[in-house]
PDB file of C-alpha atoms in Angstrom:
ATOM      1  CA  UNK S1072     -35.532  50.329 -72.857  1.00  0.00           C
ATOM      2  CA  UNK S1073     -37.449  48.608 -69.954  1.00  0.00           C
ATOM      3  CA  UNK S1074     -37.804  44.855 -70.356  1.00  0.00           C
ATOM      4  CA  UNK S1075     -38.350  43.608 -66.524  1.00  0.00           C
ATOM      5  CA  UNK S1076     -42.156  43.769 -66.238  1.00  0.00           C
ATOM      6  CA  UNK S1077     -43.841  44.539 -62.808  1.00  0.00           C
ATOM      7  CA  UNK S1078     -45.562  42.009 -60.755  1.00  0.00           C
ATOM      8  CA  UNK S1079     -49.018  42.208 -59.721  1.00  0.00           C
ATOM      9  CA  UNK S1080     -48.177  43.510 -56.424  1.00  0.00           C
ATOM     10  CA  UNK S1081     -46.912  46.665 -57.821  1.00  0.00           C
ATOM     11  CA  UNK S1082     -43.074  45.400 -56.529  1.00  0.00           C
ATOM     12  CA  UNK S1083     -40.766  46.759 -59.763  1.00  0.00           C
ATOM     13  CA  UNK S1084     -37.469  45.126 -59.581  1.00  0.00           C
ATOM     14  CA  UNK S1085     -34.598  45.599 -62.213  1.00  0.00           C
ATOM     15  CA  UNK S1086     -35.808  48.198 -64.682  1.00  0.00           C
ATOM     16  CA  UNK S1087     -33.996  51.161 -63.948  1.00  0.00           C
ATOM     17  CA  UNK S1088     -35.974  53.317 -62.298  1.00  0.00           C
ATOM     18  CA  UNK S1089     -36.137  55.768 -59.650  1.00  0.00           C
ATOM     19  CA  UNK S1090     -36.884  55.562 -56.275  1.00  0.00           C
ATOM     20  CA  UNK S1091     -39.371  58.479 -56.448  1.00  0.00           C
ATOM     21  CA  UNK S1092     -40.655  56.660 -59.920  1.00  0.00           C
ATOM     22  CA  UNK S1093     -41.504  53.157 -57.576  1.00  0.00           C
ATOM     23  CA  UNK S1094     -43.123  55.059 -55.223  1.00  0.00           C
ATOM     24  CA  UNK S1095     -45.566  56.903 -57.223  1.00  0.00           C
ATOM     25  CA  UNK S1096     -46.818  53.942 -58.804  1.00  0.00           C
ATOM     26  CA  UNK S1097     -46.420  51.930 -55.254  1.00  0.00           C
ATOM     27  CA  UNK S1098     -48.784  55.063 -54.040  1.00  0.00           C
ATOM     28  CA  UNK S1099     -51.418  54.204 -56.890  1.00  0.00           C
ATOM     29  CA  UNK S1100     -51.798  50.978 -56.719  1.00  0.00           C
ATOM     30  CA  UNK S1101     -52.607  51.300 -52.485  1.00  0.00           C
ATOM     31  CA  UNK S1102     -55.039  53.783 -53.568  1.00  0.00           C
ATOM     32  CA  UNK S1103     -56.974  51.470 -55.758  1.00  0.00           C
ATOM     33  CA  UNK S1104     -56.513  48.816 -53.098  1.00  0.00           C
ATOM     34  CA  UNK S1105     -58.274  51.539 -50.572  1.00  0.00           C
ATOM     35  CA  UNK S1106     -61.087  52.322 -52.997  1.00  0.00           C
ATOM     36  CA  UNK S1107     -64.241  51.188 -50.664  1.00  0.00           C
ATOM     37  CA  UNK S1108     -67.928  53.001 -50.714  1.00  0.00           C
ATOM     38  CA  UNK S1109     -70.230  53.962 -48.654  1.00  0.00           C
ATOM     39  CA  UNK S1110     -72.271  50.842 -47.757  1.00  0.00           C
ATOM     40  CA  UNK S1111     -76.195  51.475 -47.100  1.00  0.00           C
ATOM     41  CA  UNK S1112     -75.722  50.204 -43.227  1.00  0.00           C
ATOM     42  CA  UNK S1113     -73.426  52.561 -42.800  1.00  0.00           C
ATOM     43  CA  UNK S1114     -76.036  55.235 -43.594  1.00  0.00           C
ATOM     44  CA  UNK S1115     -78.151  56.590 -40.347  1.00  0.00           C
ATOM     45  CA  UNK S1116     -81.702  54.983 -40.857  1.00  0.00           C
ATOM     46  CA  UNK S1117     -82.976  58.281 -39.181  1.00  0.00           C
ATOM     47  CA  UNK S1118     -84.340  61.341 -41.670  1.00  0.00           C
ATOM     48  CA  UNK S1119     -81.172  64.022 -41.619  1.00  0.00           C
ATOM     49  CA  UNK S1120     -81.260  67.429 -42.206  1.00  0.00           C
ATOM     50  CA  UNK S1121     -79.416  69.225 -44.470  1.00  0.00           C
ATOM     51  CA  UNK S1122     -76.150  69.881 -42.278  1.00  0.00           C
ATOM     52  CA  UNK S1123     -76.159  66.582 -41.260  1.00  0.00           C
ATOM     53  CA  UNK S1124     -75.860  65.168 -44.724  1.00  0.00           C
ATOM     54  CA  UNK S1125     -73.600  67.577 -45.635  1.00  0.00           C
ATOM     55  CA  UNK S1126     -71.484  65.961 -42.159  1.00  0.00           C
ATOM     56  CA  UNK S1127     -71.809  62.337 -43.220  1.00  0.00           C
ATOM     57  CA  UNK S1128     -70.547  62.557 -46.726  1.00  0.00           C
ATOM     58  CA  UNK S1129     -67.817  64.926 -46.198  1.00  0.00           C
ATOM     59  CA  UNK S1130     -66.521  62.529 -43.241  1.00  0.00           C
ATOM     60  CA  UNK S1131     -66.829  59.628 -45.170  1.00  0.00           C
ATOM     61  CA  UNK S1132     -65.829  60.774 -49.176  1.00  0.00           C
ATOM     62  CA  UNK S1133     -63.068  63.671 -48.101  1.00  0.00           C
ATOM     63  CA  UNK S1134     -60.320  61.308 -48.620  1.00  0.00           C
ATOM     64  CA  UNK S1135     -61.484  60.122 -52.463  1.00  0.00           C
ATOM     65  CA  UNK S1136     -60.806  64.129 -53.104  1.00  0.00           C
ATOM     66  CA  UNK S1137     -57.852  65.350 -54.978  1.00  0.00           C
ATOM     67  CA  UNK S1138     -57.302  67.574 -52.067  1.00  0.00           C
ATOM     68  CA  UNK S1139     -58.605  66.556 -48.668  1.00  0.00           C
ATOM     69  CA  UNK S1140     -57.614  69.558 -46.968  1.00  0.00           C
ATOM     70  CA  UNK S1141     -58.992  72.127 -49.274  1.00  0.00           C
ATOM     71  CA  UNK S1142     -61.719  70.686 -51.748  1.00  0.00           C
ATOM     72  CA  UNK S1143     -65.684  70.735 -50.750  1.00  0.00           C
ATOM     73  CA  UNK S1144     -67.471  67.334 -50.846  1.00  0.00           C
ATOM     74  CA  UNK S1145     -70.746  68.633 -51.068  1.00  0.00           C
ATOM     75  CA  UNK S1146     -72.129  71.908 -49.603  1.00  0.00           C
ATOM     76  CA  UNK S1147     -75.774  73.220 -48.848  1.00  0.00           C
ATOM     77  CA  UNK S1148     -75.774  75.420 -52.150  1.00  0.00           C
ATOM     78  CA  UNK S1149     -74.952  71.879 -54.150  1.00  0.00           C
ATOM     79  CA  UNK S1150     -77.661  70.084 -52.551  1.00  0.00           C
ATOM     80  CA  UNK S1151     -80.161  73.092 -53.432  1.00  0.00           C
ATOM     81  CA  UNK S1152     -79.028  73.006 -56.923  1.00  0.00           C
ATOM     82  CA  UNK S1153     -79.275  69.240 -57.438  1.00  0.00           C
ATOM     83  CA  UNK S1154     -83.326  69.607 -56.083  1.00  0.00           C
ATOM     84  CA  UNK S1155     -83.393  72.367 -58.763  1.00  0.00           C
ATOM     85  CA  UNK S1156     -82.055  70.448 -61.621  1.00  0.00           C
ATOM     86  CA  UNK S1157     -84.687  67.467 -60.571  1.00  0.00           C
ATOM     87  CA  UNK S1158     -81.357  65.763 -59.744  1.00  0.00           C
ATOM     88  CA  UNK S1159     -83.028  65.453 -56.228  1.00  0.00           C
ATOM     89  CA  UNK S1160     -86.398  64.844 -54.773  1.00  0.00           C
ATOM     90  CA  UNK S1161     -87.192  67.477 -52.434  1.00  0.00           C
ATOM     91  CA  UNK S1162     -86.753  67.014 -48.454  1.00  0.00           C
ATOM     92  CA  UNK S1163     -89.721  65.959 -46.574  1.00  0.00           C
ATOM     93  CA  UNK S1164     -90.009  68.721 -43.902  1.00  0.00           C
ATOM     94  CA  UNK S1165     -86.519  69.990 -44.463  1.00  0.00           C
ATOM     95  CA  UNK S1166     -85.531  66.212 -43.740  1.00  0.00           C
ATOM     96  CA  UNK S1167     -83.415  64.001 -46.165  1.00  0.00           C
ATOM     97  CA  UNK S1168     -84.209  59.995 -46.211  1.00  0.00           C
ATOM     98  CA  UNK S1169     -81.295  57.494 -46.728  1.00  0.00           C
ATOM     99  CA  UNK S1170     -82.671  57.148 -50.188  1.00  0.00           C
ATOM    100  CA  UNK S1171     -81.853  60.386 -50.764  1.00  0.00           C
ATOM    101  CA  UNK S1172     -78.184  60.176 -49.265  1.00  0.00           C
ATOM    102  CA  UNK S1173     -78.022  57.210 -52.179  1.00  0.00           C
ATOM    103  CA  UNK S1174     -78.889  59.389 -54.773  1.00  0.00           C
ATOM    104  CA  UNK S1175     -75.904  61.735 -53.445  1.00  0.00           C
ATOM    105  CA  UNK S1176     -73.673  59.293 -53.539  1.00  0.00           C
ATOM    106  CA  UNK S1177     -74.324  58.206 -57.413  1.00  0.00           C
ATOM    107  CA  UNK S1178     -73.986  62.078 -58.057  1.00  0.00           C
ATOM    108  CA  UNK S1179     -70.807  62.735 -56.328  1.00  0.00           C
ATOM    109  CA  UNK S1180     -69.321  60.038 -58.451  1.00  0.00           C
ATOM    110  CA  UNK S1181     -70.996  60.945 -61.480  1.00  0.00           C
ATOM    111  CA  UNK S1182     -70.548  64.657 -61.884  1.00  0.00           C
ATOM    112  CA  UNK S1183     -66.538  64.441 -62.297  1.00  0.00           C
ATOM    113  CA  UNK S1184     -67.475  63.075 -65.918  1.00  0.00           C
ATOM    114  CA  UNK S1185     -70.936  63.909 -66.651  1.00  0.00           C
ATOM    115  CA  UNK S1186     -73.027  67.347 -67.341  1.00  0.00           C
ATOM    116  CA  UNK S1187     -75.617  67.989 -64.993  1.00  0.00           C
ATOM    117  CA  UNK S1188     -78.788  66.761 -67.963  1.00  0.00           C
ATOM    118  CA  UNK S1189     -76.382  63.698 -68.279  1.00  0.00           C
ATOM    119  CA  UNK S1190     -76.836  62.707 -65.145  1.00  0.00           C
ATOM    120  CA  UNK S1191     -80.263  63.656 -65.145  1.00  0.00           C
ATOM    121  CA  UNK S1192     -81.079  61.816 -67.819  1.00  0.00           C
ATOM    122  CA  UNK S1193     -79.197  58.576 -65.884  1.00  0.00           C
ATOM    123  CA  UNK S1194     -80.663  59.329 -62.515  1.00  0.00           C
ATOM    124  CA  UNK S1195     -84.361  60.279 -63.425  1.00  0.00           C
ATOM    125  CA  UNK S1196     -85.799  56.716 -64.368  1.00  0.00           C
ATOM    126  CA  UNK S1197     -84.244  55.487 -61.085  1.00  0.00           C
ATOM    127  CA  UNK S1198     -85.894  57.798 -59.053  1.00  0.00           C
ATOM    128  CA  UNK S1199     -89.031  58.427 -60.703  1.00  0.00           C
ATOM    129  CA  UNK S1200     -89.665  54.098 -60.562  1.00  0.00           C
ATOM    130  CA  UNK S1201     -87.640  53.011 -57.084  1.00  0.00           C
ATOM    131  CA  UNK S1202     -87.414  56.020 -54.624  1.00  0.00           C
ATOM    132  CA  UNK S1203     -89.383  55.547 -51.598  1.00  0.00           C
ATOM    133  CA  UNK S1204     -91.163  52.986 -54.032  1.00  0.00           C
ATOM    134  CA  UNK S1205     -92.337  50.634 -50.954  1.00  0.00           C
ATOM    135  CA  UNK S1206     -91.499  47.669 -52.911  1.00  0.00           C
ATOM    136  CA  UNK S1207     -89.765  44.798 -52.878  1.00  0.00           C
ATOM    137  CA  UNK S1208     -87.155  46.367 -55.461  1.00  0.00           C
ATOM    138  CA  UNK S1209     -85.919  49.792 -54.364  1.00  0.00           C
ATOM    139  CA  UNK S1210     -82.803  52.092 -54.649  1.00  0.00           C
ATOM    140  CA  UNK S1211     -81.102  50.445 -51.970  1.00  0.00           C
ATOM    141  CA  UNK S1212     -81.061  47.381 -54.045  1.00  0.00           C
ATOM    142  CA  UNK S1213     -80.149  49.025 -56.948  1.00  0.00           C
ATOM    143  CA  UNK S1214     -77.092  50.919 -55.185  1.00  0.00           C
ATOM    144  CA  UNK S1215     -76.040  47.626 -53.471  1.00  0.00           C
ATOM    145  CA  UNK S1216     -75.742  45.524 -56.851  1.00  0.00           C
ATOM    146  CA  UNK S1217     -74.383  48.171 -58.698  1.00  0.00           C
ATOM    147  CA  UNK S1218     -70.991  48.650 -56.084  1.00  0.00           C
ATOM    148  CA  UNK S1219     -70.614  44.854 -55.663  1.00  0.00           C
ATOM    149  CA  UNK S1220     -70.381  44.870 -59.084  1.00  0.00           C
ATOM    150  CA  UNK S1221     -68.141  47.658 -59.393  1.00  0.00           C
ATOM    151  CA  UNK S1222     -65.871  46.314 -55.820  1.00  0.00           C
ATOM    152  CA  UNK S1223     -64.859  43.223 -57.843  1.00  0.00           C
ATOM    153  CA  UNK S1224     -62.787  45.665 -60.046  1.00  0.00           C
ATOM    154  CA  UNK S1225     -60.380  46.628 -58.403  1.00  0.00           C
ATOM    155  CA  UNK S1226     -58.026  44.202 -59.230  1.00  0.00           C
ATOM    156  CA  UNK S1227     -58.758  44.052 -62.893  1.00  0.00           C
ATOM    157  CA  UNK S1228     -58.188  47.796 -63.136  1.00  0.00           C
ATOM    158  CA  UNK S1229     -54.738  47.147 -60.969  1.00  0.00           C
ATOM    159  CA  UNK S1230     -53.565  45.214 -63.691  1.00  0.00           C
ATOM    160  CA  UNK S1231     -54.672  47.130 -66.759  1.00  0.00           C
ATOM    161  CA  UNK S1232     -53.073  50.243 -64.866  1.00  0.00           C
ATOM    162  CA  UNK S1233     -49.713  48.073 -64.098  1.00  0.00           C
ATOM    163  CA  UNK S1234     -50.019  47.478 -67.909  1.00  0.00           C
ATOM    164  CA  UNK S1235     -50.507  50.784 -69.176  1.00  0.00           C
ATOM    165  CA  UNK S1236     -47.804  51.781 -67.276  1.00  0.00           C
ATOM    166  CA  UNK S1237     -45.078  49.257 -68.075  1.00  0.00           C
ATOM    167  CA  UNK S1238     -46.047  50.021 -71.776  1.00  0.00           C
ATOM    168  CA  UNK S1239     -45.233  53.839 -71.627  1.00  0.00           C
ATOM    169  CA  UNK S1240     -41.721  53.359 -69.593  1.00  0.00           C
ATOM    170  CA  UNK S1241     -41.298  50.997 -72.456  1.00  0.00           C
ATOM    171  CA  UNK S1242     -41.548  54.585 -74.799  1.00  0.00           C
ATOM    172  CA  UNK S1243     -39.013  57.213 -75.588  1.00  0.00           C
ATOM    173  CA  UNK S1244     -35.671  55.131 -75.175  1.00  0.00           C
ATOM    174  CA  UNK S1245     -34.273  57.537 -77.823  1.00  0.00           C
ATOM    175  CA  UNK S1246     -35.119  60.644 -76.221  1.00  0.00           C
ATOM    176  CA  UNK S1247     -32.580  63.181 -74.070  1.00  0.00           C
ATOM    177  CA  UNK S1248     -31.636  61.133 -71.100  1.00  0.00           C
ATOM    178  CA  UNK S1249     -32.704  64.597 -69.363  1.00  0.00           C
ATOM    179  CA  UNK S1250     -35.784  64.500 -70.409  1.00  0.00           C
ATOM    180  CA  UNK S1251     -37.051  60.810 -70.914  1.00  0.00           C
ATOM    181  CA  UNK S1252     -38.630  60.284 -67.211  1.00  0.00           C
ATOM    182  CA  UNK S1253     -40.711  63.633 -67.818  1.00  0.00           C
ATOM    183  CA  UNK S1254     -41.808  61.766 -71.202  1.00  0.00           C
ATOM    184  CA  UNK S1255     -42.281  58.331 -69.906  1.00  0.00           C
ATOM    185  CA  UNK S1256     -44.993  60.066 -67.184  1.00  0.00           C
ATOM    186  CA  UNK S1257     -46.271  61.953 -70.152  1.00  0.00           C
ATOM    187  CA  UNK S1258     -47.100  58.639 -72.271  1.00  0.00           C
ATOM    188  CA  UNK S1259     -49.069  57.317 -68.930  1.00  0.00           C
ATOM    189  CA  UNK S1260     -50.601  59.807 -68.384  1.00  0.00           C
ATOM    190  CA  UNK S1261     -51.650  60.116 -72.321  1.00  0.00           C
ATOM    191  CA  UNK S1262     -52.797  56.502 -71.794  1.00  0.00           C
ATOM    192  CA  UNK S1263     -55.175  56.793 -69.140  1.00  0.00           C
ATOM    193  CA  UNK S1264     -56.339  59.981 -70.608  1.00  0.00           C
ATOM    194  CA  UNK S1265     -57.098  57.960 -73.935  1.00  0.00           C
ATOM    195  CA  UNK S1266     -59.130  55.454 -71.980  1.00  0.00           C
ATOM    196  CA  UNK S1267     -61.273  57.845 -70.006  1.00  0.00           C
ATOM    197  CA  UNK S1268     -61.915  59.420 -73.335  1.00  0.00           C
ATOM    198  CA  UNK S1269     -62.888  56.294 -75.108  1.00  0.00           C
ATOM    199  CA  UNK S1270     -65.027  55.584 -71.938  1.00  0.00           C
ATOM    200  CA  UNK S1271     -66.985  58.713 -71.943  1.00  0.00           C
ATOM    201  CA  UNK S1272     -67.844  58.417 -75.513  1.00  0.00           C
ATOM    202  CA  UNK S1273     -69.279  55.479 -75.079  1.00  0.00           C
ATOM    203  CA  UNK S1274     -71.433  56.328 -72.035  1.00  0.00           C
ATOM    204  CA  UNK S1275     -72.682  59.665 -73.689  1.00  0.00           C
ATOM    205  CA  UNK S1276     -73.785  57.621 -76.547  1.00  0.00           C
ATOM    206  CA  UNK S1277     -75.846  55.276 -74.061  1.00  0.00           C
ATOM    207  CA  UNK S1278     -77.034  58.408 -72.755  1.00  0.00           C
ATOM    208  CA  UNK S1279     -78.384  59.457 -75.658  1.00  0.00           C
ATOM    209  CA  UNK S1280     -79.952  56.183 -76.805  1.00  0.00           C
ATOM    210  CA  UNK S1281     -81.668  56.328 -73.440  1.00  0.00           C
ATOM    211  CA  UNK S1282     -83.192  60.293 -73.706  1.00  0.00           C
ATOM    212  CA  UNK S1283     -86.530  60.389 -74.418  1.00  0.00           C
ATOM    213  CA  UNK S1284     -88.109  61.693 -78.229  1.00  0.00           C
ATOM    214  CA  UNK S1285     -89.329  64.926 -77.881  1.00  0.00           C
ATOM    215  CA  UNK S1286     -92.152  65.525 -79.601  1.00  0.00           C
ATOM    216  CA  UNK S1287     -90.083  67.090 -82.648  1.00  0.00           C
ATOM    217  CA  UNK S1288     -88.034  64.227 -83.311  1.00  0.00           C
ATOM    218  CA  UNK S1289     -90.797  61.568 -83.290  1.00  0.00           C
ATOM    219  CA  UNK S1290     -92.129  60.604 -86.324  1.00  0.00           C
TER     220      UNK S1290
END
């Protein structure tokens, strides 16, 4: 069993484990500690077309991909379907507006966990009441608040990962010496799996407290 418990800095000292074991989790913490997004300065105040769009987030999202080398950040034919799904306000003269590089950016993160109508149904109120509104209020005040909220994290979920992970090379002290680091990964990686799940219950049950009655279903 594993009794030393890490430090906040991710620094594991006297618990038996491997090198290559320290390292890994060494590896995730820095990657939580580079987790940054796209702020709305950063975002050309000029109306882009489509291949330019397609330049800006792959330059500045291709590292958050699993693989950098190989995966597609977001392509012409995703860009058409988004407009399709109403996902997307349509281009003004073939021309997107930084609002609508915004609304990329929520759906890049979003569609790793959510279906298409999911984000839809997320997405359309947002657009439909603060896109190119010409208000005080707009999307760019709504992206801002929501990242500064979600920037102040980091270190909360660098803890509750630490946590999660000291517990589960806490597990399986009886099992084949052979096979117990395979099993301690396999408990982490059963944790974090069990909180993603619990977390995307919960947010398609605000999702469908916040889909409107059809006409069926209302009374």
């Amino acid at each position: 069993m594993y009794d030393a418990a890490p430090d906040v800095g991710g620094m594991w000292r006297g618990i038996g484990m491997t090198i290559d074991t320290e390292d890994l989790l060494n590896s995730i913490l820095e990657s939580l500690t580079r987790i940054e997004y796209i702020r709305p300065e950063e975002i050309p105040n000029i109306d882009l077309y489509m291949d330019q769009v397609t330049t800006f987030m792959d330059k500045r999202l291709r590292s958050t991909s699993r693989n950098p080398g190989d995966d597609k950040i977001l392509t012409k034919t995703m860009i058409n379907n988004y407009a399709k799904n109403d996902l997307l306000p349509p281009p003004v003269k073939k021309k997107y507006s930084k609002e609508h590089v915004l609304l990329l950016i929520f759906i890049y993160y979003y569609k790793g966990i959510l279906s298409i109508n999911d984000i839809q149904t997320l997405l359309s109120p947002i657009t439909e009441k603060f896109f190119q509104n010409d208000a005080d209020f707009d999307l760019e005040d709504i992206y801002n608040e929501v990242f500064s909220m979600e920037e102040e994290q980091v270190e909360n979920l660098k803890k509750d990962v630490l946590d999660k992970y000291k517990k589960a090379w806490n597990t399986f002290g009886e099992a084949p010496e052979e096979s117990q680091t395979f099993l301690k990964s396999f408990s982490f990686i059963c944790l974090l799996s069990f909180d993603v799940y619990v977390k995307k219950l919960l947010i398609e049950k605000l999702l469908d407290e916040m889909k409107p009655e059809t006409d069926g279903a209302k009374k």
